[in-house]
């Protein structure tokens, strides 16, 4: 590591130690710091162009240096996590219940290669925040397991409507896979990747993306890719969306803004309860399934989550 990179990483490490960063994931910390540099550029410029840091460098070059080092630091944390999920932690046994050939080892490499493409784009990285938080925190798993115990709306939609004749663990792994594929829709936005998050795709465009992704990940069953990309379609535009797609959409959004370890004031609603309740009020705007949100809200209330 050259001297400038070492200085950049030391400066970034100090910023990350700020108590306000506690509870944020690696990608959330990255986003917070990117906003910090964007807002405070003029205030930081005298310090970072001083002899102690990068004398003679333009602010543009300093910003580029900081950004690249921040990405590198984040990637060192999240790439092993993603690879571990793909190679070791996700069980693909659910595929056999869909009467499809089991995914091969090459499929995992193909999927990781496309995720790496996503990581090379600043806004594409943001799309991974919610899915990785949902998987890393375990929040999604506990709701799915409890929904199976209740055997109400969510369980009915998964087992009777989508007809997933599989265990709750296999359903969970199906949705985990969907969460990792969902952000890849971002790579195929009209006009190329931009600043808008992927949501509200038309059913026709979602099908186009499914076909393009199938070429990049040929060993991944089309059915799984389609369900994943369908999580970007508003439920109001297609009320026959797979239950796995609807759940992936909700938990991706919920976990994008989640901060772990937050203390709740006595008598106050939990952060999950608050989020699900607000999401219910705005379900049409975001394209969520209202009944699914209602059950998730009830589960959070029953368990104090």
CSV table of C-alpha atoms in Angstrom, one decimal:
chain,number,residue,atom,x,y,z
A,1,UNK,CA,0.0,0.0,0.0
A,2,UNK,CA,1.5,3.4,-1.0
A,3,UNK,CA,1.7,6.3,1.5
A,4,UNK,CA,-1.4,8.1,0.1
A,5,UNK,CA,-3.6,5.0,0.4
A,6,UNK,CA,-2.3,4.4,3.9
A,7,UNK,CA,-3.2,8.0,4.9
A,8,UNK,CA,-6.6,7.7,3.3
A,9,UNK,CA,-7.5,4.5,5.1
A,10,UNK,CA,-6.2,5.8,8.4
A,11,UNK,CA,-8.4,8.9,8.1
A,12,UNK,CA,-11.4,6.8,7.0
A,13,UNK,CA,-10.9,4.4,9.9
A,14,UNK,CA,-11.0,7.2,12.4
A,15,UNK,CA,-14.3,8.4,10.9
A,16,UNK,CA,-15.7,4.9,11.2
A,17,UNK,CA,-14.9,4.9,14.9
A,18,UNK,CA,-17.4,7.7,15.5
A,19,UNK,CA,-20.1,6.5,17.9
A,20,UNK,CA,-22.8,7.6,15.3
A,21,UNK,CA,-21.6,4.7,13.1
A,22,UNK,CA,-22.5,2.1,15.8
A,23,UNK,CA,-25.1,-0.4,14.5
A,24,UNK,CA,-24.6,0.4,10.8
A,25,UNK,CA,-23.5,-2.3,8.4
A,26,UNK,CA,-20.4,-1.9,6.2
A,27,UNK,CA,-22.4,-0.6,3.2
A,28,UNK,CA,-24.4,1.8,5.5
A,29,UNK,CA,-21.2,3.2,7.0
A,30,UNK,CA,-19.9,3.7,3.4
A,31,UNK,CA,-23.0,5.5,2.5
A,32,UNK,CA,-22.8,7.7,5.6
A,33,UNK,CA,-19.2,8.6,4.8
A,34,UNK,CA,-20.0,9.4,1.2
A,35,UNK,CA,-22.7,11.8,2.3
A,36,UNK,CA,-20.2,13.3,4.9
A,37,UNK,CA,-17.7,14.0,2.1
A,38,UNK,CA,-20.3,15.4,-0.2
A,39,UNK,CA,-21.7,17.8,2.4
A,40,UNK,CA,-18.5,18.8,4.1
A,41,UNK,CA,-16.1,18.9,1.2
A,42,UNK,CA,-15.2,22.6,1.6
A,43,UNK,CA,-14.6,22.2,5.4
A,44,UNK,CA,-12.4,19.1,4.9
A,45,UNK,CA,-10.4,20.6,2.0
A,46,UNK,CA,-8.0,22.7,4.1
A,47,UNK,CA,-7.2,19.7,6.3
A,48,UNK,CA,-6.8,17.1,3.6
A,49,UNK,CA,-4.7,19.4,1.4
A,50,UNK,CA,-2.3,20.2,4.3
A,51,UNK,CA,1.2,18.8,4.6
A,52,UNK,CA,-0.1,16.1,7.0
A,53,UNK,CA,-2.2,14.5,4.3
A,54,UNK,CA,-2.2,15.3,0.5
A,55,UNK,CA,-0.3,18.6,-0.2
A,56,UNK,CA,-0.7,19.8,-3.7
A,57,UNK,CA,-3.5,17.5,-4.6
A,58,UNK,CA,-6.8,18.8,-6.0
A,59,UNK,CA,-10.0,18.1,-4.1
A,60,UNK,CA,-11.2,16.1,-7.0
A,61,UNK,CA,-8.2,13.7,-6.7
A,62,UNK,CA,-8.5,13.5,-3.0
A,63,UNK,CA,-12.2,12.7,-3.2
A,64,UNK,CA,-11.4,10.0,-5.8
A,65,UNK,CA,-8.7,8.6,-3.5
A,66,UNK,CA,-11.0,8.5,-0.5
A,67,UNK,CA,-13.8,6.9,-2.4
A,68,UNK,CA,-11.7,4.1,-3.9
A,69,UNK,CA,-10.1,3.3,-0.5
A,70,UNK,CA,-13.6,3.4,1.2
A,71,UNK,CA,-14.8,0.9,-1.5
A,72,UNK,CA,-11.8,-1.3,-0.9
A,73,UNK,CA,-12.3,-1.3,2.8
A,74,UNK,CA,-16.0,-2.1,2.5
A,75,UNK,CA,-15.3,-4.9,-0.1
A,76,UNK,CA,-12.9,-6.6,2.2
A,77,UNK,CA,-15.8,-7.0,4.6
A,78,UNK,CA,-18.7,-7.8,2.4
A,79,UNK,CA,-17.2,-9.9,-0.4
A,80,UNK,CA,-16.2,-12.7,2.0
A,81,UNK,CA,-19.7,-12.5,3.5
A,82,UNK,CA,-21.3,-12.8,0.0
A,83,UNK,CA,-19.0,-15.7,-1.0
A,84,UNK,CA,-19.7,-17.5,2.2
A,85,UNK,CA,-23.4,-17.2,1.7
A,86,UNK,CA,-23.2,-18.4,-1.9
A,87,UNK,CA,-20.7,-21.3,-1.3
A,88,UNK,CA,-21.5,-22.5,2.2
A,89,UNK,CA,-24.5,-21.0,3.9
A,90,UNK,CA,-27.2,-21.2,1.3
A,91,UNK,CA,-28.7,-24.6,0.7
A,92,UNK,CA,-30.0,-25.0,-2.8
A,93,UNK,CA,-32.0,-28.1,-2.0
A,94,UNK,CA,-35.1,-26.0,-2.6
A,95,UNK,CA,-34.5,-26.2,-6.3
A,96,UNK,CA,-35.2,-29.9,-6.4
A,97,UNK,CA,-38.7,-29.1,-5.0
A,98,UNK,CA,-39.3,-26.9,-8.0
A,99,UNK,CA,-38.6,-29.9,-10.3
A,100,UNK,CA,-35.5,-28.3,-11.7
A,101,UNK,CA,-31.9,-29.5,-12.0
A,102,UNK,CA,-29.8,-28.6,-9.0
A,103,UNK,CA,-27.5,-25.6,-9.4
A,104,UNK,CA,-23.9,-26.4,-10.2
A,105,UNK,CA,-20.7,-25.0,-8.6
A,106,UNK,CA,-20.2,-22.9,-11.7
A,107,UNK,CA,-23.5,-21.2,-11.0
A,108,UNK,CA,-22.0,-19.8,-7.8
A,109,UNK,CA,-19.0,-18.4,-9.7
A,110,UNK,CA,-21.3,-16.9,-12.3
A,111,UNK,CA,-23.5,-15.2,-9.7
A,112,UNK,CA,-20.5,-13.8,-7.8
A,113,UNK,CA,-19.1,-12.4,-11.1
A,114,UNK,CA,-22.3,-10.5,-11.7
A,115,UNK,CA,-22.4,-9.2,-8.1
A,116,UNK,CA,-18.8,-8.0,-8.6
A,117,UNK,CA,-20.1,-6.0,-11.6
A,118,UNK,CA,-22.7,-4.4,-9.3
A,119,UNK,CA,-20.0,-3.6,-6.8
A,120,UNK,CA,-18.1,-1.6,-9.4
A,121,UNK,CA,-20.9,0.9,-9.6
A,122,UNK,CA,-21.5,3.5,-6.8
A,123,UNK,CA,-25.2,3.3,-6.9
A,124,UNK,CA,-25.3,-0.4,-7.5
A,125,UNK,CA,-23.5,-0.9,-4.2
A,126,UNK,CA,-26.4,0.8,-2.4
A,127,UNK,CA,-28.8,-1.8,-3.9
A,128,UNK,CA,-27.0,-4.5,-1.9
A,129,UNK,CA,-27.4,-2.8,1.4
A,130,UNK,CA,-30.9,-4.1,2.3
A,131,UNK,CA,-30.4,-7.7,1.0
A,132,UNK,CA,-27.1,-8.1,2.9
A,133,UNK,CA,-28.5,-6.6,6.1
A,134,UNK,CA,-31.6,-8.9,5.9
A,135,UNK,CA,-29.3,-12.0,5.5
A,136,UNK,CA,-26.6,-10.9,8.0
A,137,UNK,CA,-28.9,-9.9,10.8
A,138,UNK,CA,-31.2,-12.9,10.7
A,139,UNK,CA,-34.2,-10.7,10.9
A,140,UNK,CA,-35.9,-12.2,7.9
A,141,UNK,CA,-35.4,-15.8,9.1
A,142,UNK,CA,-37.2,-15.3,12.4
A,143,UNK,CA,-40.3,-13.7,10.7
A,144,UNK,CA,-40.5,-16.5,8.1
A,145,UNK,CA,-40.2,-19.2,10.8
A,146,UNK,CA,-42.9,-17.6,12.9
A,147,UNK,CA,-45.1,-17.2,9.9
A,148,UNK,CA,-44.9,-20.9,9.3
A,149,UNK,CA,-46.0,-21.5,12.9
A,150,UNK,CA,-49.0,-19.1,12.6
A,151,UNK,CA,-50.1,-20.7,9.3
A,152,UNK,CA,-52.0,-17.6,8.2
A,153,UNK,CA,-51.7,-15.4,5.2
A,154,UNK,CA,-47.9,-15.6,4.5
A,155,UNK,CA,-47.9,-19.4,5.0
A,156,UNK,CA,-50.9,-19.7,2.7
A,157,UNK,CA,-49.4,-17.6,-0.1
A,158,UNK,CA,-46.2,-19.6,0.1
A,159,UNK,CA,-47.6,-23.1,0.4
A,160,UNK,CA,-50.9,-23.0,-1.4
A,161,UNK,CA,-50.7,-20.1,-3.9
A,162,UNK,CA,-47.0,-20.4,-4.9
A,163,UNK,CA,-47.2,-24.1,-4.1
A,164,UNK,CA,-43.8,-24.4,-2.4
A,165,UNK,CA,-44.0,-27.9,-1.1
A,166,UNK,CA,-40.9,-27.6,1.0
A,167,UNK,CA,-39.8,-26.9,4.6
A,168,UNK,CA,-39.6,-23.5,6.1
A,169,UNK,CA,-35.8,-23.7,6.0
A,170,UNK,CA,-35.8,-24.3,2.3
A,171,UNK,CA,-38.3,-21.5,1.8
A,172,UNK,CA,-35.9,-19.3,3.7
A,173,UNK,CA,-33.0,-20.3,1.5
A,174,UNK,CA,-35.1,-19.6,-1.6
A,175,UNK,CA,-35.8,-16.1,-0.4
A,176,UNK,CA,-32.1,-15.6,0.6
A,177,UNK,CA,-31.1,-16.5,-3.0
A,178,UNK,CA,-33.8,-14.1,-4.3
A,179,UNK,CA,-32.4,-11.3,-2.1
A,180,UNK,CA,-28.9,-11.7,-3.6
A,181,UNK,CA,-30.2,-11.7,-7.2
A,182,UNK,CA,-32.8,-8.9,-6.8
A,183,UNK,CA,-30.3,-5.9,-6.9
A,184,UNK,CA,-28.8,-7.2,-10.2
A,185,UNK,CA,-31.9,-5.7,-11.9
A,186,UNK,CA,-30.1,-2.4,-11.4
A,187,UNK,CA,-27.5,-3.3,-14.0
A,188,UNK,CA,-30.2,-3.3,-16.7
A,189,UNK,CA,-32.0,0.0,-16.1
A,190,UNK,CA,-33.0,1.9,-19.2
A,191,UNK,CA,-30.1,4.1,-20.2
A,192,UNK,CA,-27.7,2.3,-17.9
A,193,UNK,CA,-27.3,2.4,-14.2
A,194,UNK,CA,-28.3,5.7,-12.7
A,195,UNK,CA,-29.2,7.1,-9.3
A,196,UNK,CA,-32.7,5.6,-9.0
A,197,UNK,CA,-33.3,2.5,-6.9
A,198,UNK,CA,-34.8,-0.5,-8.6
A,199,UNK,CA,-38.5,-0.7,-7.9
A,200,UNK,CA,-41.7,-0.4,-9.8
A,201,UNK,CA,-40.4,-2.3,-12.9
A,202,UNK,CA,-43.1,-3.1,-15.4
A,203,UNK,CA,-43.8,-6.9,-15.7
A,204,UNK,CA,-42.6,-6.8,-19.4
A,205,UNK,CA,-39.3,-5.1,-18.5
A,206,UNK,CA,-38.8,-7.5,-15.6
A,207,UNK,CA,-39.1,-10.4,-18.0
A,208,UNK,CA,-36.5,-8.8,-20.3
A,209,UNK,CA,-34.1,-8.5,-17.3
A,210,UNK,CA,-34.7,-12.1,-16.4
A,211,UNK,CA,-33.7,-13.2,-19.9
A,212,UNK,CA,-30.5,-11.1,-19.8
A,213,UNK,CA,-29.5,-12.3,-16.4
A,214,UNK,CA,-30.2,-15.9,-17.5
A,215,UNK,CA,-27.4,-15.4,-20.1
A,216,UNK,CA,-25.0,-14.2,-17.4
A,217,UNK,CA,-25.9,-16.9,-14.9
A,218,UNK,CA,-26.9,-19.8,-17.2
A,219,UNK,CA,-26.6,-22.4,-14.5
A,220,UNK,CA,-29.2,-20.6,-12.2
A,221,UNK,CA,-32.7,-21.9,-12.9
A,222,UNK,CA,-34.8,-19.3,-14.8
A,223,UNK,CA,-37.6,-19.8,-12.3
A,224,UNK,CA,-35.4,-18.6,-9.4
A,225,UNK,CA,-34.1,-15.6,-11.4
A,226,UNK,CA,-37.7,-14.6,-12.5
A,227,UNK,CA,-39.0,-14.7,-8.9
A,228,UNK,CA,-36.0,-12.6,-7.8
A,229,UNK,CA,-36.5,-9.9,-10.4
A,230,UNK,CA,-40.3,-9.9,-9.9
A,231,UNK,CA,-39.6,-8.5,-6.4
A,232,UNK,CA,-38.9,-5.2,-8.3
A,233,UNK,CA,-42.5,-5.2,-9.6
A,234,UNK,CA,-45.2,-3.3,-7.6
A,235,UNK,CA,-47.8,-5.7,-6.3
A,236,UNK,CA,-50.5,-3.4,-7.6
A,237,UNK,CA,-49.2,-4.0,-11.1
A,238,UNK,CA,-49.3,-7.7,-10.8
A,239,UNK,CA,-51.3,-9.3,-7.9
A,240,UNK,CA,-50.0,-12.7,-9.0
A,241,UNK,CA,-46.5,-12.0,-7.9
A,242,UNK,CA,-44.7,-14.9,-6.2
A,243,UNK,CA,-44.9,-14.7,-2.4
A,244,UNK,CA,-41.1,-15.1,-2.3
A,245,UNK,CA,-40.8,-12.0,-4.5
A,246,UNK,CA,-43.2,-10.0,-2.3
A,247,UNK,CA,-41.2,-11.0,0.9
A,248,UNK,CA,-37.9,-10.2,-0.8
A,249,UNK,CA,-39.2,-6.7,-1.7
A,250,UNK,CA,-40.4,-6.0,1.8
A,251,UNK,CA,-37.3,-7.2,3.7
A,252,UNK,CA,-34.9,-5.6,1.2
A,253,UNK,CA,-36.5,-2.2,1.9
A,254,UNK,CA,-36.9,-2.8,5.6
A,255,UNK,CA,-33.3,-3.7,6.1
A,256,UNK,CA,-31.8,-1.0,4.0
A,257,UNK,CA,-32.6,1.5,6.8
A,258,UNK,CA,-32.1,-0.9,9.7
A,259,UNK,CA,-29.7,0.0,12.5
A,260,UNK,CA,-28.9,-2.8,14.9
A,261,UNK,CA,-28.7,-2.3,18.6
A,262,UNK,CA,-31.1,0.6,18.9
A,263,UNK,CA,-32.5,1.0,22.3
A,264,UNK,CA,-36.3,1.4,22.5
A,265,UNK,CA,-37.9,3.8,25.0
A,266,UNK,CA,-40.2,2.1,27.5
A,267,UNK,CA,-43.7,1.8,26.1
A,268,UNK,CA,-42.6,2.8,22.5
A,269,UNK,CA,-43.2,0.6,19.5
A,270,UNK,CA,-40.2,-1.3,18.2
A,271,UNK,CA,-38.4,-0.2,15.1
A,272,UNK,CA,-39.9,-3.1,13.2
A,273,UNK,CA,-43.4,-2.3,14.3
A,274,UNK,CA,-43.0,1.3,13.3
A,275,UNK,CA,-41.5,0.4,9.9
A,276,UNK,CA,-44.2,-2.1,9.0
A,277,UNK,CA,-46.9,0.2,10.2
A,278,UNK,CA,-45.6,3.1,8.1
A,279,UNK,CA,-45.1,0.8,5.1
A,280,UNK,CA,-48.8,-0.3,5.4
A,281,UNK,CA,-49.9,3.3,5.1
A,282,UNK,CA,-47.8,3.8,2.0
A,283,UNK,CA,-48.1,0.3,0.5
A,284,UNK,CA,-49.5,1.5,-2.8
A,285,UNK,CA,-46.7,4.0,-3.3
A,286,UNK,CA,-44.0,1.4,-2.7
A,287,UNK,CA,-45.8,-1.5,-4.3
A,288,UNK,CA,-46.0,-3.8,-1.2
A,289,UNK,CA,-48.6,-6.4,-0.4
A,290,UNK,CA,-50.8,-4.8,2.3
A,291,UNK,CA,-51.9,-8.1,3.8
A,292,UNK,CA,-48.3,-9.4,4.0
A,293,UNK,CA,-47.2,-6.2,5.8
A,294,UNK,CA,-50.1,-6.5,8.2
A,295,UNK,CA,-49.1,-10.0,9.2
A,296,UNK,CA,-45.5,-9.0,9.6
A,297,UNK,CA,-46.6,-6.1,11.7
A,298,UNK,CA,-48.7,-8.4,13.9
A,299,UNK,CA,-45.7,-10.8,14.3
A,300,UNK,CA,-43.5,-7.9,15.4
A,301,UNK,CA,-46.1,-6.7,17.9
A,302,UNK,CA,-46.7,-10.2,19.3
A,303,UNK,CA,-43.0,-10.8,19.9
A,304,UNK,CA,-41.8,-7.2,20.7
A,305,UNK,CA,-39.5,-7.3,17.7
